[in-house]
Coordinates of C-alpha atoms in Angstrom, one line a residue:
M1 CA -27.9 70.0 10.8
L2 CA -31.1 68.2 9.9
G3 CA -29.0 65.2 8.9
S4 CA -27.3 65.0 12.3
A5 CA -30.7 65.4 14.0
L6 CA -32.0 62.5 11.9
R7 CA -29.1 60.3 12.8
R8 CA -29.5 60.9 16.5
V9 CA -33.2 60.2 16.4
T10 CA -32.7 57.0 14.4
R11 CA -30.3 55.7 17.0
L12 CA -32.7 56.7 19.7
C13 CA -35.6 55.2 18.0
S14 CA -33.9 51.9 17.4
S15 CA -33.2 51.6 21.1
S16 CA -36.7 52.8 22.2
S17 CA -39.0 51.3 19.5
F18 CA -40.3 54.5 18.0
S19 CA -40.4 55.6 14.4
S20 CA -39.4 59.1 13.1
F21 CA -41.4 61.1 10.6
I22 CA -40.5 64.3 8.9
I23 CA -43.3 66.9 9.1
F24 CA -44.1 69.1 6.1
N25 CA -45.3 72.7 6.5
N26 CA -48.6 73.1 4.6
A27 CA -48.0 76.7 3.6
T28 CA -44.5 76.6 2.2
N29 CA -44.2 72.8 1.5
T30 CA -40.7 73.0 2.8
T31 CA -39.1 70.5 5.1
S32 CA -39.3 71.5 8.8
S33 CA -36.6 70.6 11.3
R34 CA -39.3 69.5 13.9
L35 CA -39.6 65.7 14.3
L36 CA -42.4 63.8 15.9
L37 CA -41.8 60.4 17.6
L38 CA -44.7 58.0 17.2
P39 CA -45.2 54.5 18.4
H40 CA -44.8 51.7 15.8
Y41 CA -48.5 50.7 15.9
H42 CA -49.4 54.2 14.3
H43 CA -48.8 54.3 10.5
F44 CA -48.5 57.6 8.7
S45 CA -47.4 58.6 5.2
T46 CA -45.1 61.5 4.5
A47 CA -47.8 62.7 2.0
T48 CA -50.5 63.0 4.7
T49 CA -51.5 66.5 5.8
V50 CA -50.3 67.1 9.3
P51 CA -52.1 69.6 11.7
A52 CA -50.5 72.8 12.8
V53 CA -48.0 72.9 15.7
H54 CA -50.5 73.6 18.4
E55 CA -52.7 70.8 17.1
T56 CA -49.6 68.6 16.9
S57 CA -48.9 69.2 20.6
S58 CA -52.5 68.0 21.4
L59 CA -52.0 64.9 19.2
R60 CA -48.7 64.1 20.9
N61 CA -50.3 64.4 24.4
K62 CA -53.2 62.1 23.3
L63 CA -50.8 59.5 21.9
Y64 CA -48.8 59.7 25.1
R65 CA -51.9 59.1 27.2
D66 CA -53.0 56.2 24.9
T67 CA -49.6 54.6 25.1
R68 CA -49.5 54.8 28.9
A69 CA -53.0 53.3 29.1
R70 CA -52.0 50.4 26.8
R71 CA -48.9 49.8 28.7
R72 CA -50.9 49.6 32.0
V73 CA -53.3 47.1 30.5
V74 CA -50.4 44.9 29.2
R75 CA -48.6 45.2 32.6
R76 CA -51.8 44.2 34.5
R77 CA -52.3 41.2 32.2
F78 CA -48.7 40.1 32.5
V79 CA -48.7 40.4 36.2
K80 CA -51.9 38.5 36.5
K81 CA -50.5 35.7 34.3
S82 CA -47.2 35.5 36.1
S83 CA -49.0 35.5 39.4
N84 CA -51.0 32.4 38.3
V85 CA -47.9 30.6 37.1
T86 CA -46.0 31.4 40.2
T87 CA -49.0 30.3 42.4
N88 CA -49.3 27.0 40.6
T89 CA -45.6 26.3 40.8
Y90 CA -45.4 27.1 44.5
A91 CA -48.6 25.0 45.1
A92 CA -47.0 22.0 43.3
I93 CA -43.8 22.4 45.3
E94 CA -45.8 22.7 48.6
L95 CA -47.6 19.5 47.7
A96 CA -44.3 17.7 46.9
L97 CA -42.7 18.8 50.2
D98 CA -45.2 16.6 52.1
S99 CA -44.6 13.7 49.8
V100 CA -41.0 13.5 48.6
V101 CA -38.7 11.4 50.9
K102 CA -35.0 10.7 51.0
V103 CA -34.0 7.0 50.6
F104 CA -30.9 5.7 52.5
T105 CA -29.5 2.4 51.0
V106 CA -26.9 0.1 52.2
S107 CA -26.0 -2.4 49.4
R108 CA -23.5 -5.1 48.6
S109 CA -23.0 -6.2 45.1
P110 CA -21.8 -9.7 44.2
N111 CA -18.4 -10.4 42.8
Y112 CA -18.9 -12.4 39.6
F113 CA -15.2 -13.3 39.2
L114 CA -15.4 -14.8 42.7
P115 CA -19.1 -15.6 43.0
W116 CA -18.9 -17.0 46.5
Q117 CA -18.0 -13.5 47.7
N118 CA -19.6 -10.0 47.8
K119 CA -17.9 -6.7 47.1
S120 CA -17.5 -4.0 49.8
Q121 CA -20.6 -2.5 51.4
R122 CA -21.7 0.8 49.9
E123 CA -23.9 3.5 51.3
T124 CA -26.0 5.6 48.8
T125 CA -29.0 7.9 48.8
G126 CA -31.8 8.6 46.5
S127 CA -35.3 10.1 46.4
G128 CA -38.9 8.8 46.3
F129 CA -42.4 10.0 46.7
V130 CA -45.6 8.7 48.3
I131 CA -48.4 7.3 46.1
H132 CA -51.8 6.0 47.0
G133 CA -52.0 2.8 49.1
K134 CA -49.3 4.1 51.6
K135 CA -46.5 3.1 49.3
I136 CA -43.4 4.9 48.2
L137 CA -42.3 4.9 44.5
T138 CA -38.6 5.2 43.7
N139 CA -36.1 3.9 41.2
A140 CA -35.0 0.3 41.1
H141 CA -31.3 1.3 40.9
V142 CA -31.7 3.2 44.2
V143 CA -32.5 -0.1 46.0
A144 CA -30.7 -2.7 43.9
D145 CA -28.7 -5.3 45.9
H146 CA -29.7 -3.7 49.1
T147 CA -29.1 -5.1 52.6
F148 CA -30.7 -2.3 54.6
L149 CA -33.2 0.5 53.7
M150 CA -34.4 3.7 55.6
V151 CA -36.4 6.7 54.5
K152 CA -36.8 10.2 55.9
K153 CA -39.4 12.8 55.4
H154 CA -38.8 16.4 54.4
G155 CA -38.2 18.5 57.5
G156 CA -38.0 15.5 59.8
S157 CA -35.0 14.1 61.7
T158 CA -36.2 10.5 62.1
K159 CA -35.3 7.7 59.7
Y160 CA -37.8 4.9 59.3
R161 CA -37.1 1.3 58.3
A162 CA -38.4 0.4 54.8
R163 CA -38.6 -2.7 52.8
V164 CA -39.0 -3.4 49.1
E165 CA -42.5 -4.7 48.1
A166 CA -41.8 -4.9 44.4
V167 CA -39.0 -4.0 42.0
G168 CA -38.8 -3.9 38.2
H169 CA -35.2 -3.5 37.0
E170 CA -36.2 -3.3 33.4
C171 CA -38.3 -0.2 33.9
D172 CA -36.1 1.0 36.8
L173 CA -39.0 1.3 39.3
A174 CA -39.5 0.0 42.8
I175 CA -42.2 0.2 45.4
L176 CA -41.3 0.6 49.1
V177 CA -43.5 0.2 52.2
V178 CA -43.0 1.5 55.7
E179 CA -44.6 -0.5 58.6
N180 CA -44.3 2.3 61.2
E181 CA -47.6 4.2 61.2
E182 CA -45.9 7.3 62.7
F183 CA -44.2 7.8 59.3
W184 CA -47.6 8.3 57.5
E185 CA -48.7 11.2 59.7
G186 CA -49.0 14.4 57.7
V187 CA -48.0 12.7 54.5
T188 CA -49.5 13.8 51.2
F189 CA -50.2 11.3 48.4
L190 CA -49.2 12.4 44.9
E191 CA -51.5 11.7 41.9
L192 CA -50.2 10.5 38.5
G193 CA -51.0 12.8 35.5
D194 CA -50.4 12.5 31.8
T195 CA -47.4 12.6 29.5
P196 CA -46.4 16.2 28.9
F197 CA -46.1 17.7 25.5
L198 CA -43.0 19.3 24.1
Q199 CA -42.1 22.6 25.6
H200 CA -44.1 22.0 28.7
S201 CA -42.4 23.0 31.9
V202 CA -41.8 20.5 34.8
A203 CA -40.3 20.7 38.2
V204 CA -38.1 17.9 39.4
V205 CA -38.0 17.5 43.2
G206 CA -35.5 15.4 45.1
Y207 CA -32.4 15.1 47.2
P208 CA -29.3 15.5 44.8
Q209 CA -25.9 15.2 46.2
G210 CA -24.3 18.3 47.5
G211 CA -26.6 19.0 50.4
D212 CA -29.1 17.5 52.9
N213 CA -32.2 19.5 52.0
I214 CA -34.7 19.0 49.3
S215 CA -34.0 20.6 45.9
V216 CA -36.3 21.8 43.1
T217 CA -35.0 22.0 39.5
K218 CA -37.2 23.3 36.7
G219 CA -36.9 22.1 33.1
V220 CA -38.6 22.0 29.7
V221 CA -39.7 18.9 27.9
S222 CA -37.6 18.6 24.7
R223 CA -38.2 15.1 23.5
V224 CA -40.5 12.1 24.1
E225 CA -39.3 8.8 22.6
P226 CA -38.1 5.3 23.5
T227 CA -34.7 5.5 25.2
Q228 CA -32.2 3.1 26.5
Y229 CA -32.8 2.5 30.2
V230 CA -29.2 2.2 31.6
H231 CA -30.1 0.2 34.7
G232 CA -32.2 -2.5 33.1
A233 CA -30.6 -2.3 29.6
T234 CA -34.0 -2.1 28.0
Q235 CA -35.7 0.2 25.5
L236 CA -38.8 2.0 26.9
M237 CA -40.4 5.4 26.5
A238 CA -38.7 8.2 28.3
I239 CA -39.1 12.0 28.5
Q240 CA -36.0 14.2 27.9
I241 CA -35.8 17.5 29.8
D242 CA -33.3 20.3 30.0
A243 CA -32.9 20.1 33.7
A244 CA -30.0 18.8 35.6
I245 CA -30.7 15.3 37.2
N246 CA -27.8 14.5 39.4
P247 CA -26.9 11.5 41.7
G248 CA -29.5 11.5 44.5
N249 CA -32.3 13.0 42.3
S250 CA -33.1 9.4 41.2
G251 CA -36.6 8.4 42.2
G252 CA -37.9 11.9 42.7
P253 CA -41.1 13.1 41.0
A254 CA -41.3 15.4 38.0
I255 CA -44.3 17.6 38.7
M256 CA -46.5 19.6 36.3
G257 CA -49.4 21.5 37.8
N258 CA -50.4 19.4 40.8
K259 CA -49.7 15.9 39.3
V260 CA -46.7 13.7 38.7
V261 CA -45.7 13.4 35.0
G262 CA -42.6 11.2 35.5
V263 CA -39.9 9.9 37.8
A264 CA -36.3 11.2 37.4
F265 CA -33.9 8.3 36.7
Q266 CA -30.8 9.1 34.5
N267 CA -28.9 11.8 32.7
L268 CA -26.8 12.0 29.5
S269 CA -23.2 11.8 30.4
G270 CA -20.9 14.3 28.7
A271 CA -23.9 16.6 28.1
E272 CA -24.9 19.6 30.2
N273 CA -28.5 19.8 31.7
I274 CA -29.9 16.9 29.8
G275 CA -31.9 14.5 32.1
Y276 CA -34.5 11.8 31.6
I277 CA -37.7 10.9 33.4
I278 CA -39.8 7.8 33.3
P279 CA -43.3 8.7 31.9
V280 CA -46.6 7.9 33.5
P281 CA -47.6 5.1 31.0
V282 CA -44.5 3.1 32.0
I283 CA -45.2 3.9 35.7
K284 CA -48.8 2.8 35.5
H285 CA -47.9 -0.4 33.6
F286 CA -45.5 -1.3 36.5
I287 CA -47.9 -0.4 39.3
I288 CA -51.0 -2.1 37.8
G289 CA -48.9 -5.3 37.0
V290 CA -47.9 -5.4 40.7
E291 CA -51.4 -4.8 41.9
E292 CA -53.0 -7.5 39.7
N293 CA -50.3 -10.2 40.1
G294 CA -48.8 -9.5 43.5
K295 CA -45.4 -9.1 42.0
Y296 CA -43.5 -7.5 39.1
V297 CA -44.5 -9.2 35.8
G298 CA -42.3 -7.4 33.2
F299 CA -42.9 -5.9 29.8
C300 CA -44.0 -7.8 26.8
S301 CA -42.1 -8.6 23.6
L302 CA -43.0 -10.0 20.3
G303 CA -39.7 -11.7 20.1
L304 CA -38.9 -10.3 16.7
S305 CA -35.8 -8.8 15.2
C306 CA -36.9 -6.5 12.4
Q307 CA -35.2 -4.6 9.6
T308 CA -36.5 -1.4 8.1
T309 CA -37.8 -1.4 4.5
E310 CA -36.7 2.1 3.4
N311 CA -34.9 0.8 0.3
V312 CA -37.1 0.8 -2.8
Q313 CA -35.5 -2.4 -4.3
L314 CA -36.1 -4.3 -1.0
R315 CA -39.8 -3.4 -0.9
K316 CA -40.2 -4.3 -4.6
F317 CA -38.5 -7.7 -4.0
F318 CA -40.9 -8.7 -1.2
G319 CA -43.9 -7.7 -3.2
M320 CA -44.8 -4.5 -1.3
R321 CA -47.2 -2.2 -3.2
P322 CA -46.4 1.5 -3.3
E323 CA -49.0 2.3 -0.6
M324 CA -47.7 -0.5 1.7
T325 CA -45.4 0.2 4.6
G326 CA -43.9 -2.1 7.2
V327 CA -40.8 -3.9 8.5
L328 CA -39.0 -7.1 7.5
V329 CA -38.7 -10.0 10.0
D330 CA -35.1 -11.2 10.4
K331 CA -35.1 -13.3 13.5
I332 CA -37.8 -14.8 15.7
N333 CA -37.3 -15.9 19.3
P334 CA -38.0 -19.6 19.6
L335 CA -39.7 -19.0 23.0
S336 CA -42.2 -16.5 21.7
D337 CA -45.7 -17.3 20.4
A338 CA -44.7 -15.5 17.2
H339 CA -42.3 -18.4 16.4
K340 CA -45.2 -20.7 15.8
I341 CA -47.0 -18.2 13.5
L342 CA -44.6 -15.9 11.7
K343 CA -41.8 -16.8 9.4
K344 CA -38.5 -15.1 8.4
D345 CA -39.0 -12.6 5.5
D346 CA -42.5 -11.8 6.6
I347 CA -43.4 -8.1 6.3
V348 CA -45.3 -6.7 9.4
L349 CA -47.6 -4.0 8.0
A350 CA -49.6 -3.1 11.1
F351 CA -49.9 -3.7 14.8
D352 CA -53.5 -3.7 16.2
S353 CA -54.7 -1.8 13.0
V354 CA -52.0 0.8 13.5
P355 CA -49.9 1.1 10.3
I356 CA -46.1 0.7 10.7
A357 CA -43.9 3.0 8.7
N358 CA -40.9 1.7 6.6
D359 CA -38.6 3.0 9.4
G360 CA -40.5 1.0 12.1
T361 CA -42.4 3.9 13.6
V362 CA -46.1 4.6 14.3
P363 CA -48.0 7.9 14.8
F364 CA -47.8 9.3 18.3
R365 CA -49.7 12.4 19.6
N366 CA -49.4 15.7 17.7
R367 CA -47.3 14.9 14.6
E368 CA -44.8 12.9 16.6
R369 CA -43.7 9.3 15.8
I370 CA -42.5 6.5 18.0
T371 CA -41.3 3.0 17.4
F372 CA -43.9 0.3 17.3
D373 CA -42.1 -1.5 20.1
H374 CA -43.8 1.0 22.5
L375 CA -47.2 -0.4 21.6
V376 CA -45.9 -3.9 22.2
S377 CA -44.4 -3.0 25.6
M378 CA -47.7 -1.4 26.9
K379 CA -49.5 -4.7 26.5
K380 CA -50.2 -6.9 29.5
P381 CA -48.7 -10.3 29.8
N382 CA -50.7 -13.0 27.9
E383 CA -52.7 -10.3 26.1
K384 CA -53.3 -10.8 22.4
C385 CA -52.3 -8.5 19.5
L386 CA -53.4 -8.5 15.9
L387 CA -50.7 -8.3 13.3
K388 CA -51.2 -7.6 9.6
V389 CA -48.5 -9.4 7.6
L390 CA -47.4 -9.6 4.0
R391 CA -46.2 -13.1 3.1
D392 CA -45.4 -14.1 -0.5
A393 CA -47.1 -10.9 -1.7
K394 CA -50.3 -11.8 0.1
E395 CA -51.8 -10.2 3.1
H396 CA -52.6 -12.1 6.3
E397 CA -53.9 -11.3 9.7
F398 CA -52.6 -13.3 12.8
S399 CA -53.5 -13.1 16.4
I400 CA -50.4 -13.4 18.6
T401 CA -50.1 -13.8 22.4
L402 CA -47.6 -11.5 24.0
R403 CA -45.5 -12.2 27.1
P404 CA -42.2 -11.1 28.7
L405 CA -39.2 -13.0 27.2
Q406 CA -35.9 -13.7 28.9
P407 CA -32.7 -13.6 26.8
L408 CA -30.3 -16.6 26.7
V409 CA -27.7 -14.5 28.6
P410 CA -29.3 -12.4 31.3
V411 CA -28.5 -8.7 31.0
H412 CA -28.7 -8.1 34.8
Q413 CA -28.8 -10.2 38.0
F414 CA -29.7 -7.6 40.6
D415 CA -30.9 -8.9 44.0
K416 CA -29.7 -12.4 43.2
I417 CA -26.8 -14.6 44.4
P418 CA -24.6 -15.6 41.5
S419 CA -24.7 -19.3 40.7
Y420 CA -21.5 -21.4 40.6
Y421 CA -20.2 -24.9 41.0
I422 CA -16.6 -26.0 41.8
F423 CA -15.2 -29.4 41.1
A424 CA -11.5 -30.2 41.2
G425 CA -10.7 -26.5 41.1
L426 CA -12.7 -25.9 37.9
V427 CA -15.1 -23.0 38.5
F428 CA -18.3 -23.4 36.4
I429 CA -20.8 -20.5 36.1
P430 CA -23.7 -19.5 33.7
L431 CA -22.7 -16.8 31.4
T432 CA -24.3 -13.4 32.3
Q433 CA -23.7 -9.9 31.2
P434 CA -22.8 -8.8 34.7
Y435 CA -19.9 -11.3 34.6
L436 CA -18.7 -9.6 31.3
H437 CA -19.1 -6.2 33.0
E438 CA -16.4 -7.2 35.5
Y439 CA -13.9 -6.7 32.7
G440 CA -14.4 -2.9 33.1
E441 CA -16.4 0.0 31.6
D442 CA -15.1 -1.0 28.1
W443 CA -16.2 -4.6 28.6
Y444 CA -17.5 -5.0 25.1
N445 CA -13.9 -4.7 23.8
T446 CA -12.0 -6.2 26.8
S447 CA -14.1 -9.2 27.6
P448 CA -13.6 -12.5 25.7
R449 CA -14.8 -11.9 22.2
R450 CA -16.5 -15.2 21.7
L451 CA -18.5 -14.9 24.9
C452 CA -19.4 -11.4 24.2
E453 CA -20.8 -12.2 20.8
R454 CA -22.9 -15.0 22.1
A455 CA -24.2 -12.9 25.0
L456 CA -25.5 -10.3 22.6
R457 CA -26.8 -12.4 19.7
E458 CA -27.6 -15.9 20.5
L459 CA -31.3 -16.8 21.2
P460 CA -32.4 -19.5 23.7
K461 CA -33.9 -22.8 22.4
K462 CA -35.4 -23.8 25.7
A463 CA -36.8 -21.8 28.6
S464 CA -34.2 -23.3 31.1
E465 CA -31.2 -23.1 28.8
Q466 CA -28.0 -21.5 30.0
L467 CA -24.5 -21.0 28.5
V468 CA -22.2 -22.7 31.1
I469 CA -18.7 -21.6 31.0
L470 CA -15.4 -22.5 32.8
S471 CA -14.7 -19.1 34.4
Q472 CA -11.4 -20.0 36.0
V473 CA -9.1 -22.8 37.3
L474 CA -8.0 -22.8 40.9
M475 CA -4.6 -24.4 40.4
D476 CA -3.8 -27.8 41.9
D477 CA -1.9 -30.9 40.8
I478 CA -5.3 -32.4 39.7
N479 CA -6.0 -29.7 37.1
A480 CA -2.4 -28.8 36.0
G481 CA -2.4 -28.1 32.2
Y482 CA -6.0 -27.1 32.1
E483 CA -5.5 -23.5 33.3
R484 CA -5.5 -22.2 29.7
F485 CA -9.1 -23.6 29.1
A486 CA -10.7 -20.8 31.1
E487 CA -13.5 -18.7 29.6
L488 CA -14.6 -21.5 27.3
Q489 CA -18.1 -22.9 27.2
I490 CA -18.9 -26.4 28.5
K491 CA -20.7 -28.4 25.8
K492 CA -20.9 -32.0 27.2
V493 CA -20.2 -34.0 30.3
N494 CA -19.4 -37.7 29.6
G495 CA -21.2 -37.3 26.2
V496 CA -24.4 -35.7 27.6
E497 CA -25.2 -32.1 26.2
I498 CA -25.5 -29.6 29.0
E499 CA -28.7 -27.6 29.3
N500 CA -27.8 -25.4 32.3
L501 CA -25.5 -25.2 35.3
K502 CA -27.8 -27.4 37.6
H503 CA -27.7 -30.1 34.8
L504 CA -24.0 -30.0 34.8
C505 CA -23.9 -30.3 38.6
E506 CA -26.2 -33.3 38.5
Q507 CA -24.1 -35.1 35.8
V508 CA -20.9 -34.6 37.7
E509 CA -22.3 -35.7 41.1
N510 CA -24.0 -38.7 39.7
C511 CA -21.1 -39.9 37.7
S512 CA -20.5 -43.6 38.0
A513 CA -17.6 -43.9 35.5
E514 CA -14.0 -44.1 36.5
S515 CA -13.1 -40.9 34.5
L516 CA -15.0 -37.7 34.1
R517 CA -14.8 -36.0 30.6
F518 CA -15.7 -32.4 29.8
D519 CA -16.1 -31.4 26.1
L520 CA -15.5 -27.7 25.8
D521 CA -16.0 -25.1 23.1
D522 CA -13.3 -24.9 20.4
D523 CA -13.1 -28.8 20.6
R524 CA -11.0 -28.8 23.8
V525 CA -11.3 -31.8 26.2
I526 CA -10.7 -32.1 30.0
V527 CA -10.4 -35.5 31.6
L528 CA -10.2 -36.2 35.3
D529 CA -10.0 -39.3 37.5
Y530 CA -13.3 -39.0 39.3
Q531 CA -12.4 -40.2 42.8
M532 CA -9.1 -38.3 42.8
A533 CA -11.0 -35.2 41.7
K534 CA -13.6 -35.5 44.5
I535 CA -10.7 -35.6 47.1
A536 CA -9.0 -32.7 45.5
T537 CA -12.2 -30.6 45.6
S538 CA -12.2 -30.6 49.4
R539 CA -8.6 -29.7 49.5
I540 CA -8.9 -26.8 47.1
L541 CA -12.0 -25.4 48.9
E542 CA -10.2 -25.3 52.2
L543 CA -7.0 -23.7 50.6
H544 CA -9.0 -20.9 49.0
R545 CA -11.3 -20.5 52.0
I546 CA -14.4 -21.1 50.0
P547 CA -17.3 -22.1 52.3
S548 CA -19.2 -24.3 49.7
A549 CA -18.6 -26.0 46.5
M550 CA -21.9 -24.7 45.0
S551 CA -24.2 -21.8 45.4
S552 CA -27.4 -22.2 47.4
D553 CA -29.7 -22.4 44.4
L554 CA -28.0 -25.6 43.2
R555 CA -28.4 -27.5 46.5
D556 CA -31.0 -30.2 46.5
E557 CA -33.0 -29.6 49.7
E558 CA -34.5 -33.1 49.6
N559 CA -31.1 -34.7 49.0
P560 CA -28.4 -32.8 51.0
G561 CA -26.0 -35.5 50.1
I562 CA -25.2 -33.6 46.9
E563 CA -23.6 -30.9 49.0
L564 CA -21.8 -33.5 51.2
A565 CA -20.4 -35.2 48.1
C566 CA -19.1 -31.9 46.8
T567 CA -17.3 -30.9 50.0
S568 CA -16.2 -34.2 51.3

């Protein structure tokens, strides 16, 4: 009977957080069947003398009163804390309601296979919020290739015309302005805060698809590190949160307390509730650059391609002492200031006196690490940095000027008209990654392998250098037999090495020889009768309804005869 009673109490206690104790009778020292339930924070031993039954009742009543009192205190504290959290959350949301706007964009993207045409018009929506100076901050991909922009306030029915003041596609940020003063009535300006720490809660406010009203999503910071920015194809710091960021959320603020700690901009496809926000350091770098220069200036680069030195034999070979850490220089961009100072096989030990680990990271906040590229990207254009370098087992210090560097093959061409030049049905264009993207989502595998490799790996030798390719051949008698030469690079025109598309256009238009010769990649050659080719150009343009033989950026305003020569 006692055993069954014990079993019942044990089950009861496990579910109600009490412990059971057997009471011994002082007179007989025999086990009594009476059990006393005591809270966990009271500790007794079975050898302890226990009062008589009437005294036990008093003890039980006292314990009951003490427990009730403790629970009331805990409950009051909990309610007070929860009330503060709720109040702060609601205050932040109330603040955001008077600042967050919905952005309506009409855009037309260029067709890189047919660069004289645009693709169909698209209508999209995004989010933005008001910052000081009567400006609206949003994502660059929300307004990319736009032809018309409008914004609407929360709770309002009027859409106001907006324009882009500055856009940074690398950092996926843009600043909009609204000229109509009526829009600014009752608007609240949001302040920028600091980068949140891990496990901090943030609220993302915006207008995601699925409804017209504003939406608030709460999430927790799970990671802070450099991340691939999909829109600009760059590597910058980003904050990962466990909140859903859906199409339409882009450009909305992430709020903690009463300040903005980031801008929502992308999510992780194939994963559930993993979103990314642009942190305040990147936002401030963008805004300050625009304010100081009147336009977007970009993010700096050292122009180095580095290798980790985690292998012991590698470190020993290059003369690194056991206490030394750093990264090995593999390639140097010829357009960078580092190209004049550093050499291949140098070991970069520190950046501005911050030691670089063998895996290329530097200390960041509370026992976190981040790649040293972040320190480089936060520098202003033309600002200097101090590098500690190990060369031939000897330490050196070099001062290097940092500036934004453009790749040989542009990774994006937003808000620009594609360049092209047509002669005798041969369509010449500069190679860009957007052109390769026209081959589909799996463009890396479906685009021409030789062009893809050059786009991703080759470095420019001159600031104006372009890889000019023959993208396609518009068939005509004049170019029959050359149709298989499409997607090859143009090396020379009449023996002159080609620097860029404008240079090729000038060489063709100013040709004084009877024949025109193109030397292509893979040692292929195209030869045309120059006068016959000029006549054929006009015929081919009319047949394919192409309005001009060249894009507007190639036309010489001081000598419009170039355009006439192309279309005659």
